[in-house]
XYZ file of C-alpha atoms in Angstrom:
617
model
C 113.680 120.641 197.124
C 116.235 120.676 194.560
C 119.145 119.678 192.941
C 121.795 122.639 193.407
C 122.225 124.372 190.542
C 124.604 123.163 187.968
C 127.334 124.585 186.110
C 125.322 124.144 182.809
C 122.395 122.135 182.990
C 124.054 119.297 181.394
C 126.241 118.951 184.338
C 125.962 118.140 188.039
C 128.080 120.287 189.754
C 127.013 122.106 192.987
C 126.836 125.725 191.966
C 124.517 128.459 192.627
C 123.853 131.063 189.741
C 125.058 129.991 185.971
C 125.076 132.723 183.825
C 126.436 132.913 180.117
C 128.871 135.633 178.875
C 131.473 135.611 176.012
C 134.267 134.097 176.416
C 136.389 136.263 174.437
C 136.249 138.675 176.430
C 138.535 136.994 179.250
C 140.480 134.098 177.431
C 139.911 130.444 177.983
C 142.614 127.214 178.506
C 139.960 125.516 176.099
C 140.700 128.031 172.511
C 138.721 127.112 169.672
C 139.951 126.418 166.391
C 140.385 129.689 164.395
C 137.790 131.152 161.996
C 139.972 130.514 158.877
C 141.026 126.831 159.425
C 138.768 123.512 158.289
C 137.365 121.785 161.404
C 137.335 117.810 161.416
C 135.725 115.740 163.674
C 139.389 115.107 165.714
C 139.153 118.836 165.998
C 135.842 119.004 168.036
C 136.753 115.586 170.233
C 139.881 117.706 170.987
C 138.079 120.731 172.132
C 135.512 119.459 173.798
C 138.299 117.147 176.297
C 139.569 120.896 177.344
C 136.430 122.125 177.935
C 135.377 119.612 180.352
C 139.279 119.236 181.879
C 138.398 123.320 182.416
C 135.717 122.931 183.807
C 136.323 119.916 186.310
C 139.308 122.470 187.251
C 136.866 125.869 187.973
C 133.813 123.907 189.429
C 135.156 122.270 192.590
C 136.263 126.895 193.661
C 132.991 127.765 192.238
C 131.025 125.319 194.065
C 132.789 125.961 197.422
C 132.269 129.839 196.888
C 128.946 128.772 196.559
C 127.686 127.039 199.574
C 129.244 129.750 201.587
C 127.033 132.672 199.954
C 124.068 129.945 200.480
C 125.073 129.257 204.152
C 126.252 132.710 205.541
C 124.785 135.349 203.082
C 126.906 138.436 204.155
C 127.914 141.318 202.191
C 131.297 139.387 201.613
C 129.930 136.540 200.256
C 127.428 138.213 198.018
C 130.031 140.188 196.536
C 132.672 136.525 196.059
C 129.555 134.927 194.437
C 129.079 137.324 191.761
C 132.621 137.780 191.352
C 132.930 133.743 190.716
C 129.575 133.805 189.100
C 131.342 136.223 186.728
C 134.131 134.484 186.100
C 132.037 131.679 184.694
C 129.644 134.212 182.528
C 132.870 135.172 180.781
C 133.355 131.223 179.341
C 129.903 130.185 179.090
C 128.523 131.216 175.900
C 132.150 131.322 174.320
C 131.683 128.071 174.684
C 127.991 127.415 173.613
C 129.837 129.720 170.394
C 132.304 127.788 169.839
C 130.178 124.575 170.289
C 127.779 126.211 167.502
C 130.422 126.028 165.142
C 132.186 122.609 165.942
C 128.298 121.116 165.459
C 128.530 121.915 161.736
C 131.339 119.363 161.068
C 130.392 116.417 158.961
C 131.213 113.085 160.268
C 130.699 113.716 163.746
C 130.169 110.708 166.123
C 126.934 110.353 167.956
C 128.609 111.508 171.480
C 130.086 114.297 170.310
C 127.207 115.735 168.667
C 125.332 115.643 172.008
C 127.849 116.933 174.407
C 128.169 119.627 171.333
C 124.577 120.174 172.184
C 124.950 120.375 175.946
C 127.418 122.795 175.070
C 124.930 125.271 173.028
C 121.750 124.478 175.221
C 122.082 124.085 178.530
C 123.426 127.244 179.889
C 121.307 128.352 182.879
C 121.116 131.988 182.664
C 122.875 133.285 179.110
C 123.870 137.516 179.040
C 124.461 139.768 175.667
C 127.948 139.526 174.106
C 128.309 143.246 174.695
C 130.298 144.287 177.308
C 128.987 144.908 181.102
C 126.050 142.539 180.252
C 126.921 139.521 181.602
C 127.938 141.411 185.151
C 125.223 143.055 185.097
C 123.226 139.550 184.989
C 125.161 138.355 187.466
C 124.814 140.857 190.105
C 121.156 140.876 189.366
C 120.738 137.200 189.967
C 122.792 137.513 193.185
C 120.458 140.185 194.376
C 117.548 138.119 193.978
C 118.802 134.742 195.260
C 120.367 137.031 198.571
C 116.726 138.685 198.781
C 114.465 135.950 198.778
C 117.014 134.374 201.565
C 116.455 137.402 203.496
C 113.015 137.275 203.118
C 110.431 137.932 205.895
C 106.553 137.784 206.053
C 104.253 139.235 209.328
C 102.287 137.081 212.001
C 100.062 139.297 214.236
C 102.178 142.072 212.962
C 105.582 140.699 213.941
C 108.184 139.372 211.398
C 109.036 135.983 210.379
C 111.439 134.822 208.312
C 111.092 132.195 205.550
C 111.329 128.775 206.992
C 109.157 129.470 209.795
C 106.402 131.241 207.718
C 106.196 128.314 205.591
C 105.345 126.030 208.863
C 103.272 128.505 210.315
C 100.968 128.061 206.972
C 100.073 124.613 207.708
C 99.687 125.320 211.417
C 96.000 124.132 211.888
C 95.713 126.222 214.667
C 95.918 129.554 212.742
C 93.012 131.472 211.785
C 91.718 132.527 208.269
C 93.149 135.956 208.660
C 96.426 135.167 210.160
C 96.590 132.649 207.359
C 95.963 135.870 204.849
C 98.109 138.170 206.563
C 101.609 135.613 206.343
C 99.954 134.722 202.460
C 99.809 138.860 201.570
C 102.891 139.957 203.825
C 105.333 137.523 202.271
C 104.075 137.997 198.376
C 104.466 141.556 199.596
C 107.611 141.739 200.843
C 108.762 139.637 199.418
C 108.064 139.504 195.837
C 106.825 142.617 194.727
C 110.454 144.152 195.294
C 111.965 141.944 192.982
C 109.516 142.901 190.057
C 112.439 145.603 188.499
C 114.966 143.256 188.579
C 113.398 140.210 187.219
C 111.970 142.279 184.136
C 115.401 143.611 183.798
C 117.246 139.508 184.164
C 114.237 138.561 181.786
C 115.599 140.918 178.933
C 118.944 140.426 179.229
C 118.821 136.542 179.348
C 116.306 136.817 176.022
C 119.209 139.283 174.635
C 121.353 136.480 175.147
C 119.464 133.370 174.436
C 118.480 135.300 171.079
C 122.616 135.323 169.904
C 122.843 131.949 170.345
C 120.176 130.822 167.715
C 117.033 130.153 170.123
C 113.571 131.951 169.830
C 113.900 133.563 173.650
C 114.799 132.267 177.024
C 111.986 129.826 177.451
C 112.240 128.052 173.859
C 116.361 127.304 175.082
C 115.380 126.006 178.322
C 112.851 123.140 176.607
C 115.987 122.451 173.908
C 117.437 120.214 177.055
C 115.053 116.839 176.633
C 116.281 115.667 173.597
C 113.544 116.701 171.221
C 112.447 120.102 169.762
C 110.926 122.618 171.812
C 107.453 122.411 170.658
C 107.099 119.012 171.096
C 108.468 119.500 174.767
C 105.582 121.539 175.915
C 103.489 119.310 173.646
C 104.965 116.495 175.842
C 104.174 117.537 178.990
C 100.401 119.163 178.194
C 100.065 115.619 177.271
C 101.085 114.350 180.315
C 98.895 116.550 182.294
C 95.678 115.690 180.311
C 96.612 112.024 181.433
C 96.171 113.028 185.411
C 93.920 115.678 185.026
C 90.752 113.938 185.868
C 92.595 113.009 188.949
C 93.252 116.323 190.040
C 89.801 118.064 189.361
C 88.122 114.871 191.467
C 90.714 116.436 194.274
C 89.929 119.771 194.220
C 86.110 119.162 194.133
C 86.093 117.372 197.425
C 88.825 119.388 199.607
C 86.809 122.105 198.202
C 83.450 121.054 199.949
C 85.421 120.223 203.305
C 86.698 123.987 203.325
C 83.843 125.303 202.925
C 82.160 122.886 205.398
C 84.958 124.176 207.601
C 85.202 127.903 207.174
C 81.683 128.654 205.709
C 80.719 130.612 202.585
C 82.330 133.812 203.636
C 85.750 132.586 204.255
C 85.626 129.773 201.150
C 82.633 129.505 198.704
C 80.999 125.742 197.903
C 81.775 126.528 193.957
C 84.819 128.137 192.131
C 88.112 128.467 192.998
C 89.836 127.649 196.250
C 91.143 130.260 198.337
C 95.147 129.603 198.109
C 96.386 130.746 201.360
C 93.471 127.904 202.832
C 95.819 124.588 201.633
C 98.401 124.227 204.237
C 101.317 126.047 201.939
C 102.516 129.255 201.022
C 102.371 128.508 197.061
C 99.034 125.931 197.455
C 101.315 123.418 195.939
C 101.054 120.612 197.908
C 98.112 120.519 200.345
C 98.440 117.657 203.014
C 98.928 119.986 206.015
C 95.354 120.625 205.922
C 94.774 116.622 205.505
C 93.089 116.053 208.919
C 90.316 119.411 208.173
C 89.606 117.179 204.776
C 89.924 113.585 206.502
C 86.571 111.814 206.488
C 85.275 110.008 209.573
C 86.458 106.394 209.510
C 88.549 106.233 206.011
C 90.340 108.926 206.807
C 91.918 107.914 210.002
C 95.333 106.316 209.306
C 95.862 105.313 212.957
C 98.998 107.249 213.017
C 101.028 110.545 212.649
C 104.156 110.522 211.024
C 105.445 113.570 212.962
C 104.347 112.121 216.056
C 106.038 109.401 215.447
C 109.304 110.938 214.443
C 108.653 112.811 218.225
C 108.585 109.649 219.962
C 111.275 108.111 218.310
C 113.413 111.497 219.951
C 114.896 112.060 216.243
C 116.732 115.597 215.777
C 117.701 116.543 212.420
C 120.762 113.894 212.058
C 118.646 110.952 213.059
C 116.373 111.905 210.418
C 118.858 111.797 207.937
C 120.293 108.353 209.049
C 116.914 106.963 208.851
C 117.082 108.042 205.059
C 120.565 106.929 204.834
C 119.478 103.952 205.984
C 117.175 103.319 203.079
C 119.205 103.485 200.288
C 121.619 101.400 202.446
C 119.089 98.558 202.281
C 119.029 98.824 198.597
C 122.598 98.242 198.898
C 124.264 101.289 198.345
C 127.678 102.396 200.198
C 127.021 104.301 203.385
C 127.334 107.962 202.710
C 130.981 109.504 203.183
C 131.872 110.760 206.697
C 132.564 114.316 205.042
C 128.760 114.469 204.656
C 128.147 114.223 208.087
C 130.719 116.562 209.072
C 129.848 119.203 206.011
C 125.886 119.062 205.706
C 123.570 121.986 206.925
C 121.141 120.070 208.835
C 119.066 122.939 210.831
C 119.346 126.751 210.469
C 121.742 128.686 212.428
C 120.641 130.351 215.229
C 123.852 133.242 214.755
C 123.884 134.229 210.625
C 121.063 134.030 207.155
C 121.355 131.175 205.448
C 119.051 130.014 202.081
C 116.967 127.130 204.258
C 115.148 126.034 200.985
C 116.508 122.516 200.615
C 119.038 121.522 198.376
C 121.670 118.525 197.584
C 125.328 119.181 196.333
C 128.132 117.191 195.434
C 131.169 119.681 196.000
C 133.901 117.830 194.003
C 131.492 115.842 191.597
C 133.619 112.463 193.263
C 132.342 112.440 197.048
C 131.674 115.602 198.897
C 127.789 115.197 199.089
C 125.807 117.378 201.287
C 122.591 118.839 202.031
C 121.988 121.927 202.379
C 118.132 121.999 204.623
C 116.342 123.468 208.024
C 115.255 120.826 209.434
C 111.968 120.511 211.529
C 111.189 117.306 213.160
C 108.076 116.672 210.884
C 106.339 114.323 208.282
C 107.129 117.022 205.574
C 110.982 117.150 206.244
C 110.928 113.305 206.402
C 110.406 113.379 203.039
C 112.277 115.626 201.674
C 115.340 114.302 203.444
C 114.437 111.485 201.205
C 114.390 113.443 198.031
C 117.551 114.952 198.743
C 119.174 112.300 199.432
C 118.285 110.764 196.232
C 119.909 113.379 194.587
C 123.013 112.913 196.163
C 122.967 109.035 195.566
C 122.491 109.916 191.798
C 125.252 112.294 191.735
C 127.811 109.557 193.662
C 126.214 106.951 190.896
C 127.446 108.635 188.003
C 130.689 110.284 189.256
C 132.291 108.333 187.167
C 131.197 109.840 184.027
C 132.588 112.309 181.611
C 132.104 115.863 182.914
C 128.984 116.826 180.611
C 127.533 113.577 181.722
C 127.500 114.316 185.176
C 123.690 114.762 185.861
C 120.890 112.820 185.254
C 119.406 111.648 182.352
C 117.007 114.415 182.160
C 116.506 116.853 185.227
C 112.999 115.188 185.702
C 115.051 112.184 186.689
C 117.023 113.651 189.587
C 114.020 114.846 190.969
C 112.229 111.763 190.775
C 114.855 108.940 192.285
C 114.329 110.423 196.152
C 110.424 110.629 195.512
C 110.170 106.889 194.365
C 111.739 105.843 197.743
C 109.778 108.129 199.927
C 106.780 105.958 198.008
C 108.013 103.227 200.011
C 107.737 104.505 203.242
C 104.018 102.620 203.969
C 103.420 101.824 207.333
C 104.846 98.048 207.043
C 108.139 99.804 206.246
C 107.823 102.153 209.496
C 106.770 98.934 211.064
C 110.373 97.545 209.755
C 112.170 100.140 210.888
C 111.073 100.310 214.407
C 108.878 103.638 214.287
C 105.175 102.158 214.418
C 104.569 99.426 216.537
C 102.706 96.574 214.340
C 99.295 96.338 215.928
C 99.143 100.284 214.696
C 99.684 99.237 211.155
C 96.080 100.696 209.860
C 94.140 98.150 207.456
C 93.342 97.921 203.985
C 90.170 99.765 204.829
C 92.444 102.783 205.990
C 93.813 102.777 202.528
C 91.674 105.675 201.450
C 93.122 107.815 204.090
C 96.316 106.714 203.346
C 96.098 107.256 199.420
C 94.119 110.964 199.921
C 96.853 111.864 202.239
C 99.332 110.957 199.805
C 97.191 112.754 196.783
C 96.957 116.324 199.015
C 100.939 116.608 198.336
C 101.595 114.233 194.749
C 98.105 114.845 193.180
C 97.632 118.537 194.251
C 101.364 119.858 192.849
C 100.770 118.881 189.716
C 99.040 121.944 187.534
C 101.601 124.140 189.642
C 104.465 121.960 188.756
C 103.467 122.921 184.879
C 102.485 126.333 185.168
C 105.141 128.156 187.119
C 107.478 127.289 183.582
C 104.869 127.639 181.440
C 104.077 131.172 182.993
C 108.126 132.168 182.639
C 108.044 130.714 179.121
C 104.933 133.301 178.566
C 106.744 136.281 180.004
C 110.188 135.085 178.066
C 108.234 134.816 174.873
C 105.870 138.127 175.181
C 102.367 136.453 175.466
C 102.078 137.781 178.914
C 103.266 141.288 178.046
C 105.443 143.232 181.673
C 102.347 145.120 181.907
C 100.600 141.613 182.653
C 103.474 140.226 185.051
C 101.449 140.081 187.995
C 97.797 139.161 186.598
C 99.116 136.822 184.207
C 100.365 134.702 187.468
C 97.071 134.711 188.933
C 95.547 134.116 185.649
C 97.643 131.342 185.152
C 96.918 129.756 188.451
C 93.229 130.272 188.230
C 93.441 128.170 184.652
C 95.314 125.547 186.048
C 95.240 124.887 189.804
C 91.677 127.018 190.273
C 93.296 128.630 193.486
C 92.642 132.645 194.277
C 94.610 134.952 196.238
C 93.269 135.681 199.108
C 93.064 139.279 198.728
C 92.751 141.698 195.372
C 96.626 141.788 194.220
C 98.214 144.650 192.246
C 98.959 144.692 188.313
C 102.077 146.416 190.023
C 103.092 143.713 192.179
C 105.037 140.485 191.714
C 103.662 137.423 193.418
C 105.369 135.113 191.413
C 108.899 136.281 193.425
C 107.291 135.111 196.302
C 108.125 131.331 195.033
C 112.378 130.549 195.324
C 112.468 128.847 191.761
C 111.453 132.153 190.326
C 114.091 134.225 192.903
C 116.562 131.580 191.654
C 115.871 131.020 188.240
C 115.668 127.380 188.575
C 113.485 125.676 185.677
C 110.500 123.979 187.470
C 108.863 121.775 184.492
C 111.912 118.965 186.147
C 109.347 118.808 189.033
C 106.464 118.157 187.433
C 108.205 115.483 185.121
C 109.266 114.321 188.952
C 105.942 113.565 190.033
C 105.099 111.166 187.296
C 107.940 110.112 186.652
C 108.554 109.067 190.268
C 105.561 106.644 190.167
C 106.648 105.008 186.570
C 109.953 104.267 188.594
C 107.631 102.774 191.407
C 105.658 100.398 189.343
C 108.622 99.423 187.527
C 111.104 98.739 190.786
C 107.991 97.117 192.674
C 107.187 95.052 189.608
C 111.018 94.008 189.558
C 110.615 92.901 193.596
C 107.571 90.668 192.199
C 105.072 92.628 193.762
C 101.483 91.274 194.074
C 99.214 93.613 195.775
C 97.913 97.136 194.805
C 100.568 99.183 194.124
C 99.961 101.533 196.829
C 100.875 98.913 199.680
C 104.385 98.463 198.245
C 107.651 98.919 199.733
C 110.854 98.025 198.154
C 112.999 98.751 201.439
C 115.655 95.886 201.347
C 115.166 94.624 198.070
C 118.869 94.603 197.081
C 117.688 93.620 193.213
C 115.918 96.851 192.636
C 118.648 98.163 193.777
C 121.008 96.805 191.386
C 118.981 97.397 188.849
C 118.349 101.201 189.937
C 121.870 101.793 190.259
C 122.455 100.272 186.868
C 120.410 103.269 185.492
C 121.849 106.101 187.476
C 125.475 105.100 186.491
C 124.171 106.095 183.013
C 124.070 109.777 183.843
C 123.101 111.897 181.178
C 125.269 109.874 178.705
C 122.672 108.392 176.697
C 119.190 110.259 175.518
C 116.651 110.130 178.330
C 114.375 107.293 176.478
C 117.507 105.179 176.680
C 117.881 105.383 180.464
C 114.100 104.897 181.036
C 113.506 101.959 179.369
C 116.726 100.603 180.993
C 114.576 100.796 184.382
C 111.260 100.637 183.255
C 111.312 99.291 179.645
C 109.409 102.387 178.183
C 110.626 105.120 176.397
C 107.834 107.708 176.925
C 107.288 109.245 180.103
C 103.338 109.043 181.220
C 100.957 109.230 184.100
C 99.286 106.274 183.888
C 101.181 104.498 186.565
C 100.263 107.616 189.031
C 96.482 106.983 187.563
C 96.763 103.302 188.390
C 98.729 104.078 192.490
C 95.268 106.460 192.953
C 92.640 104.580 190.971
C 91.113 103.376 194.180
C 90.790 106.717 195.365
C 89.454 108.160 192.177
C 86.548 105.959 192.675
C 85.852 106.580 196.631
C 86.476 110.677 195.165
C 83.512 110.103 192.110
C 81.444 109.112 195.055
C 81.822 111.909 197.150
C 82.148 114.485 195.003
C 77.654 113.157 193.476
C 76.366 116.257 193.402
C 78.924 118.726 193.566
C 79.908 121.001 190.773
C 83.827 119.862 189.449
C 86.072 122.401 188.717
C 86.082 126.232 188.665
């Protein structure tokens, strides 16, 4: 679930690999001033308006070339993506350069200085200065993206690609070592092959982060949230101390039920979790396995999302429209035919094609798509949702200058889509025609409904933090190349208390196995998602004047939180972060404690049933 990746982080373009690579090196309709002349403040306005015209020119070609290599990965397109991809190295850090220098001017308005700043630190991927680096990145980050696409695990011996292994590990009906054979096959096949190349795209984007002023890779990418690096990761270790309680009460319990379900042998009453147990690939989000964790009584909801989506006889485009119709309620514009007519709603049956879900806007006016697989289930209910939010952002602030096209910080795209799938409680499926009323459960079905919810928001958080914090490590040297593969596992035992099912190799490369890594998409934005998606919550469902706990509302068709959401995605990334959050919520640090507050009922029912039992790992 993503945002597709931007041109520079700092702006919302639908593009696929951003890599950085001096621009001298193939000339630019946006020259700097020269070395020998006194730069004024005119000087830098001037330069930056033909860096963005140059850009709004090159993006729309870029972003086209794009979702062809992402929705028929050939030999042709791989080789037209890296030639566009390129194309932009050789402007990209001629510009952060060049950006560098303007920032030194005295006198320099408050705007400029930050788009100055987008400029210099928000370049996805940057390569070496010297010549043949930044192709060199580029072809390797084409590889990777075009391998994981490609990518197939085993079932009883027989391959399956991507999409379907990742439904296959939630399938109930599959045994403990079919579920480790898909886990090891696709971490296998998957990842380990990508080991070389990564360590190779980690030391060239270092090389390059390095030249333009930044301690390595990973200190650049937390320079994007308006505050130093260090108190970034200070930021967001805070954040997770806030929820962490939360989180270890979760683990404790579905712990017990596994081990209730599969025995001692298969998962232990103590420790760790055995990862390839939880319903997902990654053990990120866990509410496949809800019903094997589902207590008697409380934990029957009195309905099935994906049985209702069956009855309801929705294919992939209904799906969508019933998301559409949503934001539609809010009162936003219906989205533009072209989406309709553009959109990859389920896989091909005839070419590859990247299923992992993503949202574009080709043109940064109207084109909005989606890029997804579609299955008729719960799971792809909500992340139709999600995307969708991202496109409504990105049609929001279209208006916007070009290095304000994005959201206020990439948290914030993530989040908008998650806040509305909040509202999707059973009176809203009542409202909508999918569940007939006398199904609605009542409120003593809310702990089923809130542990439900927990198994995917709750359970992604620690691997929402560490999969950057783990690339941060490798960019900075604390997990040495030698470590690549235990340091993941290390990392996940400290934070999520999840094992691999099997012993893995210091050789391998599990962490490959995950399409953020493949992809080189930061992931901290999702775990700044799921908090900042409830803060969003409590603030729209305090705007509707909502009375009850927080978990029951629904803001479906309240046309003033609509307003006043819309009022802060027109902001775009134009003002600092704070600025657009207290404009929704009226505060200016992100937190956790609404998320504490949406689950505080089940933290209590959780304290109960975990007397006895040995928290954490």
């Amino acid at each position: 679930m993503k945002l597709a990746a931007p041109l520079l982080r700092c702006c919302g373009a639908a593009l696929a690999i951003a890599v950085a690579a001096p621009l001298a090196a193939h000339g630019t309709a946006a020259p700097a001033a020269s070395a020998g002349e006194a730069l004024t403040p005119a000087d830098a306005s001037a330069w930056i308006a033909k860096v963005e015209a140059e850009y709004g020119a090159f993006i729309v070609e870029y972003s086209r070339v794009s979702w062809i290599n992402a929705t028929y990965i050939t030999h042709d397109s791989d080789e037209l993506a890296a030639k566009y991809g390129a194309e932009l190295t050789l402007k990209q850090v001629g510009y952060a350069t060049e950006a560098a220098r303007y920032a030194k001017i005295e006198g320099l308005d408050e705007e400029t200085r930050r788009k100055l700043d987008m400029l210099r630190n928000g370049i996805a991927l940057p390569a070496p200065s010297r010549p043949g680096a930044a192709e060199e990145l580029n072809a390797i980050a084409t590889r990777l993206g075009s391998a994981y696409g490609r990518g197939k695990g085993t079932l009883n011996g027989q391959p399956i690609n991507g999409s379907d292994i990742e439904a296959e590990m939630g399938n109930l009906e599959r045994t403990p070592a079919q579920l480790k054979e898909m886990w090891t096959s696709w971490h296998d096949n998957v990842g380990a092959p990508m080991r070389e190349d990564y360590s190779r795209m980690t030391a060239l984007a270092n090389e390059g982060a390095k030249e333009l002023g930044f301690a390595d890779f990973g200190a650049m990418w937390r320079s994007g949230y308006d505050m130093p690096p260090e108190q970034f990761a200070a930021e967001t270790e805070r954040m997770w101390q806030e929820v962490k309680p939360l989180y270890i009460a979760l683990h404790t319990y579905v712990r017990r039920k596994l081990n209730e379900k599969y025995g001692d042998a298969v998962q232990p009453r103590t420790g760790p979790i055995r990862a390839d147990l939880l319903g997902n690939m990654w053990a990120q989000e866990w509410g496949n396995i809800y019903p094997l964790v589902a207590p008697a009584g409380a934990g029957d909801i009195g309905y099935d999302l994906t049985d209702l989506i069956a009855k309801k006889n929705l294919d992939a485009v209904g799906m969508t429209k019933v998301g559409e119709q949503f934001f539609s309620s809010l009162g936003f514009a219906p989205l533009p035919a072209t989406f309709w007519e553009r959109s990859q709603f389920t896989k091909p049956a005839d070419r590859e094609v990247v299923c992992h879900a993503s949202a574009w806007d080709i043109d940064n006016v109207d084109d909005l798509r989606i890029k997804m697989c579609i299955k008729p289930n719960a799971d792809d209910f909500i992340t139709i949702h999600h995307e969708l939010g991202h496109n409504y952002y990105q049609r929001a602030y279209n208006k916007q200058d070009m290095l304000h096209l994005n959201g206020a910080n990439d948290g914030f795209h993530e989040a908008i889509g998650d806040m509305i799938a909040l509202s999707i409680t059973p009176e809203y499926l009542v409202q909508i025609d999918m569940l007939d009323p006398k199904d609605v459960p009542s409120a003593d079905k809310d702990i089923g409904l809130l542990l439900r919810q927990a198994m995917d928001k709750v359970a992604f958080l620690p691997f929402g933090l560490l999969l950057d914090r783990y690339r941060w490590g490798l960019f900075d040297g604390s997990i040495p190349e030698a470590a690549t593969n235990t340091g993941w596992n290390d990392l996940r035992l400290e934070y999520q208390g999840v094992v691999p099912p099997v012993e893995r190799s210091a050789d391998g490369f599990d962490a490959g196995g995950k399409y953020h890594i493949a992809g080189n998409v930061s992931y901290t934005r999702y775990f700044l998602a799921r908090l900042l998606q409830f803060q969003f919550f409590k603030a729209a469902c305090d705007t509707a004047g909502w009375k009850g706990p927080l978990h029951r509302c629904s803001i479906y068709g309240n046309k003033e939180v609509g307003a006043k959401l819309n009022a802060m995605l027109e902001m775009g990334a134009s003002k600092p972060w704070p600025d657009a959050l207290e404009a929704f919520t009226g505060e200016r640090q992100m937190n956790g404690t609404a998320m504490v507050e949406y689950f505080a009922p089940l933290m209590k029912w959780l304290e109960k049933q975990n007397k006895g039992e040995k928290a954490g790992w």
